[in-house]
CSV table of C-alpha atoms and ligand atoms in Angstrom, one decimal:
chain,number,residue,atom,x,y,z
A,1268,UNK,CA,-25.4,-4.3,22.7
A,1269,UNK,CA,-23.7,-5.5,25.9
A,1270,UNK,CA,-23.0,-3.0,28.8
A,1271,UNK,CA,-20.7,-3.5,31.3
A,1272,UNK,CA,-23.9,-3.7,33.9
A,1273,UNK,CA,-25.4,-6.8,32.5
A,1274,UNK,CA,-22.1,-8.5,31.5
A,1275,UNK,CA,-22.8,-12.4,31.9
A,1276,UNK,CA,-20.2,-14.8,33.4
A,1277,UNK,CA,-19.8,-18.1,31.7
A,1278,UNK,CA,-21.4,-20.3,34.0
A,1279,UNK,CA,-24.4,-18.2,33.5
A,1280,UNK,CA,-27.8,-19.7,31.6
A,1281,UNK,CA,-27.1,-16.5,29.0
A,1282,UNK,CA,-23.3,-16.7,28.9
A,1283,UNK,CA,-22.6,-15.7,25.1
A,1284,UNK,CA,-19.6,-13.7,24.3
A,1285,UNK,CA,-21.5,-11.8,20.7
A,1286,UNK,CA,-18.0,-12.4,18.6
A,1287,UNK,CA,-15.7,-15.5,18.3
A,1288,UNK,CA,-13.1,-12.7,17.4
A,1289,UNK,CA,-12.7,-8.6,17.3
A,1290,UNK,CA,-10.0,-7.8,15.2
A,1291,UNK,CA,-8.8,-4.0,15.7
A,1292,UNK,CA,-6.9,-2.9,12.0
A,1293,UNK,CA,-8.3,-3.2,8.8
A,1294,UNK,CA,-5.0,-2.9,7.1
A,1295,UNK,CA,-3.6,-6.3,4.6
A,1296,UNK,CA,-3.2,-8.2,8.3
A,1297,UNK,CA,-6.5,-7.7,10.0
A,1298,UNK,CA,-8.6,-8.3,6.2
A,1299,UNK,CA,-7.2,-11.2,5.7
A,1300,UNK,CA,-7.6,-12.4,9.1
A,1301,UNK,CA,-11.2,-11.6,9.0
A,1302,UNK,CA,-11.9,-13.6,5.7
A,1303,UNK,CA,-9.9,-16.6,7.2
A,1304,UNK,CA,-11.7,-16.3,9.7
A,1305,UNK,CA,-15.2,-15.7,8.3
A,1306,UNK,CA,-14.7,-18.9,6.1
A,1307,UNK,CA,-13.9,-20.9,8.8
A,1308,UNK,CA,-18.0,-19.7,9.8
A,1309,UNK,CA,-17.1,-17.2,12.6
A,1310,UNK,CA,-18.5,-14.6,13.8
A,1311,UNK,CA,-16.0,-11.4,13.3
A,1312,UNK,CA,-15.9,-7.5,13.2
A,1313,UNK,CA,-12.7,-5.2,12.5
A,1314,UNK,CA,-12.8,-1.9,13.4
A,1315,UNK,CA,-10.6,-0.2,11.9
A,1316,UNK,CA,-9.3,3.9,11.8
A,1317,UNK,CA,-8.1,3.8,8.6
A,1318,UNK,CA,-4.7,4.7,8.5
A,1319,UNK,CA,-3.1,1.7,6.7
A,1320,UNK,CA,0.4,2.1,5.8
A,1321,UNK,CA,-1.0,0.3,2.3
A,1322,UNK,CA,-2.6,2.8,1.4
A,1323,UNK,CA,0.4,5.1,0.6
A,1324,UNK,CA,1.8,2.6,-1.4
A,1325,UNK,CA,1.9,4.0,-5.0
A,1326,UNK,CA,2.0,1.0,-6.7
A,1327,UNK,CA,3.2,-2.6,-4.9
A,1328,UNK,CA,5.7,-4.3,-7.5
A,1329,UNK,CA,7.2,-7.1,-5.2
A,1330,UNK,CA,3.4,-8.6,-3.8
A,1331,UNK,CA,2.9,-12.1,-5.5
A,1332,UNK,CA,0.1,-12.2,-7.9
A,1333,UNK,CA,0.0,-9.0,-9.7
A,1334,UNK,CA,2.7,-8.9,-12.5
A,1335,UNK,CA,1.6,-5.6,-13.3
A,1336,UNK,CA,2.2,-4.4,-9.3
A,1337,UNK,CA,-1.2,-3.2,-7.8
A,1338,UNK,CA,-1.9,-0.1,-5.3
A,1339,UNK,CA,-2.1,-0.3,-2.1
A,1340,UNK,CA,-5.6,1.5,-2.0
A,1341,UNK,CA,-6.8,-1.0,-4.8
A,1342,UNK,CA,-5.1,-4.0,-2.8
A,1343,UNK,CA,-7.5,-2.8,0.5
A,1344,UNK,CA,-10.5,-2.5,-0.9
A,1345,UNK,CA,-10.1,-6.0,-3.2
A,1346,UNK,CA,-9.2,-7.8,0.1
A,1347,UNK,CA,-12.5,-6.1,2.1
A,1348,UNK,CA,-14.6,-6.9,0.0
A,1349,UNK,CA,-13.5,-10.9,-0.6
A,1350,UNK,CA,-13.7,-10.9,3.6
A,1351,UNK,CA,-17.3,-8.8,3.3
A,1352,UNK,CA,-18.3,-11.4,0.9
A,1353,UNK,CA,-17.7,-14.6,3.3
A,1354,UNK,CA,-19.6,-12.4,6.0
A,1355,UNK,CA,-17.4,-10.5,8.0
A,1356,UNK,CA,-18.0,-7.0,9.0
A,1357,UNK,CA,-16.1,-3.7,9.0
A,1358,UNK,CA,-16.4,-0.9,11.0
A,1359,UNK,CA,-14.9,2.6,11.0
A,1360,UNK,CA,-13.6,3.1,14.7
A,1361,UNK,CA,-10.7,3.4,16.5
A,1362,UNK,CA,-10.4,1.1,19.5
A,1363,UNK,CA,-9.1,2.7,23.1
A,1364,UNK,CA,-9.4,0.3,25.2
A,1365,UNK,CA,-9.3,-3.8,25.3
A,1366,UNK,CA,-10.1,-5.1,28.9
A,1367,UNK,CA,-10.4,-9.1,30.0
A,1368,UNK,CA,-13.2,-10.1,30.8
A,1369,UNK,CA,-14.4,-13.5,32.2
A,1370,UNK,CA,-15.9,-14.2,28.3
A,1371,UNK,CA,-12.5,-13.1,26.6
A,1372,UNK,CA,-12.5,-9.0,26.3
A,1373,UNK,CA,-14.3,-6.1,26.4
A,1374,UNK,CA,-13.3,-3.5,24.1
A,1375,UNK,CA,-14.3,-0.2,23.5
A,1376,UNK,CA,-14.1,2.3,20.8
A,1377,UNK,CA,-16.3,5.5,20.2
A,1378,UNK,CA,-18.8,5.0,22.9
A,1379,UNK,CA,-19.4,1.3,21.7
A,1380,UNK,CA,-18.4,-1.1,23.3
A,1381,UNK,CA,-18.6,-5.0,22.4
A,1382,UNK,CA,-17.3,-8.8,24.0
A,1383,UNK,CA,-15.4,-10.8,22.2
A,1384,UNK,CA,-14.1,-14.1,22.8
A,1385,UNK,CA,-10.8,-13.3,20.9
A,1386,UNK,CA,-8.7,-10.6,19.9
A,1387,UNK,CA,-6.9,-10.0,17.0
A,1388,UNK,CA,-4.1,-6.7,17.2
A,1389,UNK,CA,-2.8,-5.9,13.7
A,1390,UNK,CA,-2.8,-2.3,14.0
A,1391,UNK,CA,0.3,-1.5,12.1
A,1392,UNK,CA,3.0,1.5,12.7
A,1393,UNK,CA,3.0,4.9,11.9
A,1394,UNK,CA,6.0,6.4,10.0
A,1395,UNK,CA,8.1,9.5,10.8
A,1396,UNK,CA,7.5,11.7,8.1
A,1397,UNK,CA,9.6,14.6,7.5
A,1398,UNK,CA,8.5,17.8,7.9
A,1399,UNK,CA,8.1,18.9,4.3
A,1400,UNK,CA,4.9,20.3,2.4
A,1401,UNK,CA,3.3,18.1,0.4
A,1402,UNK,CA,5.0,14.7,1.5
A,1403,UNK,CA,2.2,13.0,0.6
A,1404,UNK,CA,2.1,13.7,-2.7
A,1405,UNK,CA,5.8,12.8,-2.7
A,1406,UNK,CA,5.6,9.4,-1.5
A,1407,UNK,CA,2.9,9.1,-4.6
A,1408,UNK,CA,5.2,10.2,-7.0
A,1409,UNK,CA,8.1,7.9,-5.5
A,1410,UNK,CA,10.1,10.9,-4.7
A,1411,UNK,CA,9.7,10.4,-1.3
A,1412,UNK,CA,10.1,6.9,-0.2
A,1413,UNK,CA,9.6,4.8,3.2
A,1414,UNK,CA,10.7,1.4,2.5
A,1415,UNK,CA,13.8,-0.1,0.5
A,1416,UNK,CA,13.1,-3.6,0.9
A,1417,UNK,CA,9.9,-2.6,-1.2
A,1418,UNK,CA,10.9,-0.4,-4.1
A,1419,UNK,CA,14.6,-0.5,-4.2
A,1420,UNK,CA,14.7,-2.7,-7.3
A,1421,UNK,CA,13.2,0.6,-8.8
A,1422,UNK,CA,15.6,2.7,-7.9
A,1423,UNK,CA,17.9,1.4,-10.3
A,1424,UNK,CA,20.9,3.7,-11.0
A,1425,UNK,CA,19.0,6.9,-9.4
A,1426,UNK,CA,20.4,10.0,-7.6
A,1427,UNK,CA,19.6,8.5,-3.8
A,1428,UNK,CA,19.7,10.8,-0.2
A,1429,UNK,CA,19.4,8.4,2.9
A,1430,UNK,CA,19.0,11.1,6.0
A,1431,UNK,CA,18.5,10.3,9.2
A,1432,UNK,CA,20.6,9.0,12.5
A,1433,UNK,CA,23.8,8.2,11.0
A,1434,UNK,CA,24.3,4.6,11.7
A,1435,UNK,CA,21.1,3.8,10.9
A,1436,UNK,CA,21.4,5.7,7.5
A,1437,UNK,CA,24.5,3.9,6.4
A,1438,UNK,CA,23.0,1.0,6.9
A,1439,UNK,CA,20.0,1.8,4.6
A,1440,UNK,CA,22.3,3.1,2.2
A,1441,UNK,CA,24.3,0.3,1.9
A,1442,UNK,CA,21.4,-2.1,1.3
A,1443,UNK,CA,20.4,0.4,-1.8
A,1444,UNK,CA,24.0,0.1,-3.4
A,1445,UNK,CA,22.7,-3.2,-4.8
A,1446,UNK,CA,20.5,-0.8,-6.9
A,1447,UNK,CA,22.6,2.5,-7.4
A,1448,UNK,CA,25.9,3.5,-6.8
A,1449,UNK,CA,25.1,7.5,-6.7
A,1450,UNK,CA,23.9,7.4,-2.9
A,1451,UNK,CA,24.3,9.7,-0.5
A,1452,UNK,CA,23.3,10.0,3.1
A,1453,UNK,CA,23.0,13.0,5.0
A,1454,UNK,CA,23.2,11.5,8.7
A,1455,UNK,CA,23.9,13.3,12.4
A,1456,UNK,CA,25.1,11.4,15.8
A,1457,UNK,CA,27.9,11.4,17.6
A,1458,UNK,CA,29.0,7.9,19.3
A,1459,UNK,CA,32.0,6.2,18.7
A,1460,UNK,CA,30.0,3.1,17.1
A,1461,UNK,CA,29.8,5.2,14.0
A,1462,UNK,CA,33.3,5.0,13.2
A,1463,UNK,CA,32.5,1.4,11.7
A,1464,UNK,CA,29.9,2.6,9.9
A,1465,UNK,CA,31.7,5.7,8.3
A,1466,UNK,CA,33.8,3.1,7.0
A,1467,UNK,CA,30.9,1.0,5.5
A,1468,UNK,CA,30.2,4.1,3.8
A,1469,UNK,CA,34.0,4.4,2.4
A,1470,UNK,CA,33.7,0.8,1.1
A,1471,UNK,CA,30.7,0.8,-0.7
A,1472,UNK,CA,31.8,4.2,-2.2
A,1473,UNK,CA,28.8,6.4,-0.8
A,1474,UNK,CA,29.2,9.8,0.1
A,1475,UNK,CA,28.8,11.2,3.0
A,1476,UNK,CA,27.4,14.6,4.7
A,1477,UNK,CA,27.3,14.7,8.2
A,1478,UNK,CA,25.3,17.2,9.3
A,1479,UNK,CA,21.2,17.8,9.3
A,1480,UNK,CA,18.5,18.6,7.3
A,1481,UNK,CA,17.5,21.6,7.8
A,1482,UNK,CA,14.3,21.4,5.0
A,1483,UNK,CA,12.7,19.7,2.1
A,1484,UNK,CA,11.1,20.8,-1.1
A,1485,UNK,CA,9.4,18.9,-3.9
A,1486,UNK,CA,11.0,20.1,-7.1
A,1487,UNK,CA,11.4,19.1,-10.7
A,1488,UNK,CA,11.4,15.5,-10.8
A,1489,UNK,CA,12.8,14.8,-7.1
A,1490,UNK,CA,13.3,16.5,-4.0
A,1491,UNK,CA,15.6,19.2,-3.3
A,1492,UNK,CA,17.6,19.2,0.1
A,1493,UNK,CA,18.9,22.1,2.0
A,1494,UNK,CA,21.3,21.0,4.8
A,1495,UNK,CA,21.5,22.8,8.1
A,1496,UNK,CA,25.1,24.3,6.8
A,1497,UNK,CA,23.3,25.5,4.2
A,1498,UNK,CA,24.1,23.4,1.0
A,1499,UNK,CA,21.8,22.6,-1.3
A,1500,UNK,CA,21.3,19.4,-2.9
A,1501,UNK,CA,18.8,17.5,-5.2
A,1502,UNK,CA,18.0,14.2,-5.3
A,1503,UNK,CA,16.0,11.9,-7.3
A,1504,UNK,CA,14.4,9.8,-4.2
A,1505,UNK,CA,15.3,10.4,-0.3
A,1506,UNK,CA,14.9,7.5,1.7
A,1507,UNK,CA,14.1,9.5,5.4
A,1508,UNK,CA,15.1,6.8,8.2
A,1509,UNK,CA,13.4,8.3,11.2
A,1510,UNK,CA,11.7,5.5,12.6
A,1511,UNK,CA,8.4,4.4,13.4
A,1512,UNK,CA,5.5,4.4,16.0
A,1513,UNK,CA,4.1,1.0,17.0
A,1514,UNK,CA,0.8,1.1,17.7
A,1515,UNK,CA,0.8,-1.3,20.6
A,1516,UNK,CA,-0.1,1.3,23.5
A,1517,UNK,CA,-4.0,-0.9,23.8
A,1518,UNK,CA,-1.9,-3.9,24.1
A,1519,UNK,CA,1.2,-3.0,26.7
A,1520,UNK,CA,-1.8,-1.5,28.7
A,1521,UNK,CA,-2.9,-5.4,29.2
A,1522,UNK,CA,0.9,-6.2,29.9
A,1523,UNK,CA,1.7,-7.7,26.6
A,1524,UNK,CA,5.3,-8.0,25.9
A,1525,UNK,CA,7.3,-5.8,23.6
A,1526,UNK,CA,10.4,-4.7,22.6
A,1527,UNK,CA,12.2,-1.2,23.3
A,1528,UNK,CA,10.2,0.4,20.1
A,1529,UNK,CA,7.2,-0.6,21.2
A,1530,UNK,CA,7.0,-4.2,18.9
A,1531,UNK,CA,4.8,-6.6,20.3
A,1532,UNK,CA,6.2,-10.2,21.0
A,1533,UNK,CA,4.5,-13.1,19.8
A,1534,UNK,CA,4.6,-16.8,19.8
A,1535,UNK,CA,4.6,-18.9,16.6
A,1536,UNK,CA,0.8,-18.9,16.4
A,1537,UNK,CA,1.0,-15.0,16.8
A,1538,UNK,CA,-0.4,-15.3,20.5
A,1539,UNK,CA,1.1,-12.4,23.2
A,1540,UNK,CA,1.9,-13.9,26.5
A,1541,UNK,CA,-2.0,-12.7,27.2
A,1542,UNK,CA,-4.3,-16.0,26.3
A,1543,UNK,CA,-7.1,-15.2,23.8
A,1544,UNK,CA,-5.1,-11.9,22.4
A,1545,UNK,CA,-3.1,-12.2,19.5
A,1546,UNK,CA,-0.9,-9.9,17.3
A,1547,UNK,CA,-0.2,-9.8,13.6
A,1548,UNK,CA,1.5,-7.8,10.6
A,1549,UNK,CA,3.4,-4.6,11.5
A,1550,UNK,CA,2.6,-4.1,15.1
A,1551,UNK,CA,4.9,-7.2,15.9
A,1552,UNK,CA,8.6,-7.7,15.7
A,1553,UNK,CA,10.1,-8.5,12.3
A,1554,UNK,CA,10.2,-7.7,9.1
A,1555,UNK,CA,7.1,-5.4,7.7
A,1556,UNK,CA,6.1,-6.6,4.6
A,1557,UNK,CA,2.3,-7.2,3.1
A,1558,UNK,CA,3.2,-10.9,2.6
A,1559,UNK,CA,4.6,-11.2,6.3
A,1560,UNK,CA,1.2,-9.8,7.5
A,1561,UNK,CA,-1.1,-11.9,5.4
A,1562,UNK,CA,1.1,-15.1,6.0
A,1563,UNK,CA,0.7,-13.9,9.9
A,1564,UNK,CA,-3.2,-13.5,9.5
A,1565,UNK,CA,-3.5,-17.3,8.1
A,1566,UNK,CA,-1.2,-18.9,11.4
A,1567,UNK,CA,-3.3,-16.3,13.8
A,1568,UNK,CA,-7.1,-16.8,12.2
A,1569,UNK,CA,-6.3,-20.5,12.3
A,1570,UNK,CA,-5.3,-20.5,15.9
A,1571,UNK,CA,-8.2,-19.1,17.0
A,1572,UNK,CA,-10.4,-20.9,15.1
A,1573,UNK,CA,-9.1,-23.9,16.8
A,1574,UNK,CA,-8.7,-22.7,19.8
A,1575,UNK,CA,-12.3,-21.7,20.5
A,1576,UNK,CA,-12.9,-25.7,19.5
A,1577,UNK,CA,-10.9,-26.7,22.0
A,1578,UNK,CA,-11.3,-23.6,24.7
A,1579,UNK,CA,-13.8,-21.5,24.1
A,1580,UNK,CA,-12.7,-19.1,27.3
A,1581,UNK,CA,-9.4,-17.4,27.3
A,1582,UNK,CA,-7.5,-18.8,30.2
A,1583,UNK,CA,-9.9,-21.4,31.6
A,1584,UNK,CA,-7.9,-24.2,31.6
B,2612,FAD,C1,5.2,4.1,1.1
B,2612,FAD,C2,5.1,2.6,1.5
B,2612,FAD,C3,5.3,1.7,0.5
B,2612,FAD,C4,5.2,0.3,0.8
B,2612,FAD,N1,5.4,-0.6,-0.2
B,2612,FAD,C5,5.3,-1.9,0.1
B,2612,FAD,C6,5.4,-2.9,-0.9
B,2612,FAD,O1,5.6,-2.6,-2.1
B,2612,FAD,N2,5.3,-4.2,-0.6
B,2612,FAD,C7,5.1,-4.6,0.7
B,2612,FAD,O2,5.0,-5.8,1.0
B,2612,FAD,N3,4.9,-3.7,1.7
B,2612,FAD,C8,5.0,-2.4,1.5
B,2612,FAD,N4,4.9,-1.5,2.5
B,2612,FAD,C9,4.6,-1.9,3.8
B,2612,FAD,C10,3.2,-2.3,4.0
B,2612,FAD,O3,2.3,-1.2,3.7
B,2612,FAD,C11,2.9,-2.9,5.4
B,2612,FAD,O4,3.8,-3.9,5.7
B,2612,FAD,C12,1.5,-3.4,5.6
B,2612,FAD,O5,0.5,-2.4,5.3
B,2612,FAD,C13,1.3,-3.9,7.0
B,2612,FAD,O6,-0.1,-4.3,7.2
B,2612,FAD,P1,-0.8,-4.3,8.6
B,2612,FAD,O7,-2.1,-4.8,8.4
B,2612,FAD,O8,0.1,-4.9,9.6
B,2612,FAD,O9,-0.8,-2.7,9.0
B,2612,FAD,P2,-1.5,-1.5,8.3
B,2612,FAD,O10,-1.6,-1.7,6.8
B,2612,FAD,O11,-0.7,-0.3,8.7
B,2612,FAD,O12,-2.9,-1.4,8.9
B,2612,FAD,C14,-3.2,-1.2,10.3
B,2612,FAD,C15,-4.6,-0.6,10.4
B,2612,FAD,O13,-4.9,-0.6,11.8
B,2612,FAD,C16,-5.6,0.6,12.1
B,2612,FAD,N5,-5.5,0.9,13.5
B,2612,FAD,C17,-4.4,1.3,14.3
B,2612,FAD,N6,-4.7,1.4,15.5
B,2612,FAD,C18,-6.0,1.2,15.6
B,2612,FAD,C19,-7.0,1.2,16.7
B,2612,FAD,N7,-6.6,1.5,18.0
B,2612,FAD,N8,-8.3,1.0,16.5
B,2612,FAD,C20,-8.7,0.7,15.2
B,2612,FAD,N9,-7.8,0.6,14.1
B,2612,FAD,C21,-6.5,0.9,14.4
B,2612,FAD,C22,-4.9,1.6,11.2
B,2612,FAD,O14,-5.7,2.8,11.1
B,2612,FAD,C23,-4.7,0.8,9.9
B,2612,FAD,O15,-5.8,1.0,9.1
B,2612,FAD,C24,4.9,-0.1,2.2
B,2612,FAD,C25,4.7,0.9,3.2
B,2612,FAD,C26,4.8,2.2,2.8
B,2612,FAD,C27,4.6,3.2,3.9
């Protein structure tokens, strides 16, 4: 292994960066980077903490290829081993620091640390959950549900709750009247700006409770809903809209752009304004899907690929 003390420069006679590219995530994003990126006969290793967001997916139904849907657990594991297969490796670790370094970057994770020529960042979000027992074994039973753009063609005439910042709510809730019209949303927040959306509510015929949730409880076939006035309410699915974590902090620490959330900002070949580091799947702006990150993965792996052809050190020419 490489330690900082006997890091080579490139002009040196041993100047050999051990990895084309690190890629920190293992979710959809990062696999299928590493198996582009392994067929194109480079040397790779993710390390990854496993905590994908896939793998609370209860069964996909809008991923191309599997009429039947597929889980996300089973969708992981199919797509590390096909980029095991082609020779890429996998590590469990968490990654806490990426620094530049005159062969591309040093990063570091559990006392290990490892040069890499590139870097690939597709280290997802993290979800508010609400505070209820046993959400996770709501989400698998659909109860509990964390993105309409997913599963809303399965909600299909249910009994919906949207909670959450009101604005924001009523906005989720008016995407899921395509698919129900018994929605309700249970939303706080004061500003003027929700006057406009209190009557986007009125138009599209959805009810609404302003106030707060004051708890959650798995019951009978849905969730039950106790307000912070008191009334009680059950639903078939709630739809919680209280944002997300990006999981960018290794990557602002090197001055990568982002937005106010924390999204990273990338060009068209996924590259951050940092040359040699690049970003992919939920971490950057835009729409978080599995297809977004694995059409992502094929633009970045490609880039790099070429690039090392053409410049094998970050920010040499
Ligand atoms: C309940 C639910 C249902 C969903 N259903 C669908 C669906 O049906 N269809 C669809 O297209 N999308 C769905 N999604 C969204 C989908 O899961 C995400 O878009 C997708 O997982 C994004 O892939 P990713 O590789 O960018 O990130 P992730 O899958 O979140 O993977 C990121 C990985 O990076 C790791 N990581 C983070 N930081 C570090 C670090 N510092 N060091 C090492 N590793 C790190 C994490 O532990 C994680 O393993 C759903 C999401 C949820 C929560």
């Amino acid at each position: 292994m490489t330690t900082e003390e006997n890091v080579p420069t490139p002009n040196s006679d041993d100047a050999r960066a051990d990895l084309d590219c690190l890629i920190v995530g293992g979710g959809p994003g990062g696999l299928t980077a590493a198996l582009y990126l392994a067929r194109f006969r480079r040397s790779c290793l993710v390390v990854d903490a496993g905590n994908s967001r896939a793998a609370l997916i209860p069964r996909s139904r809008n991923y191309p290829g599997f009429p039947p849907g597929i889980t996300g657990t089973d969708l992981l594991e199919r797509l590390r081993q096909q980029a095991s297969e082609y020779g890429a490796r996998i590590e469990q670790g968490t990654v806490e620091r990426i620094e530049r370094h005159p062969l591309g970057f040093l990063v570091s994770w559990g006392g290990q640390r490892r040069i890499a020529r590139r870097v690939i960042l597709a280290t997802g979000i993290e979800d508010t959950l609400p505070q209820m027992d046993d959400a996770q074994q709501a989400i698998a039973a659909g109860h509990l549900r964390l993105c309409a753009i997913c599963d809303g063609y399965e909600v299909s005439g249910d009994n919906v709750a949207v909670y959450g910042e009101v604005e924001c709510a009523i906005g989720h809730a008016a995407f899921l009247r395509t698919f129900s019209d018994r929605i309700t949303v249970v939303g706080y927040g004061e500003h003027d700006a929700c006057e406009q959306a209190v009557a986007l509510a009125r138009h599209h015929g959805i009810e609404l409770i302003r106030d707060r949730v004051a708890s959650l409880r798995a019951c009978a076939d849905g969730i039950e809903l106790v307000t912070a006035s008191g009334d009680i309410r059950r639903f078939d699915i709630i739809y919680p809209c209280l944002g997300a974590r990006f999981r960018s902090e290794v990557a602002r620490a090197l001055g990568v752009d982002c937005d106010a959330d924390g999204a990273l900002e990338v060009d068209a070949h996924q590259q951050t304004r940092v040359p040699g580091l690049y970003a992919l799947g939920d971490v950057v702006v835009g729409l978080k899907q599995i297809s977004v990150a694995i059409g992502q993965a094929a633009q970045a792996a490609t880039a790099v690929h070429n690039g090392l052809e053409a410049n094998p050190w970050p920010g040499s020419r």
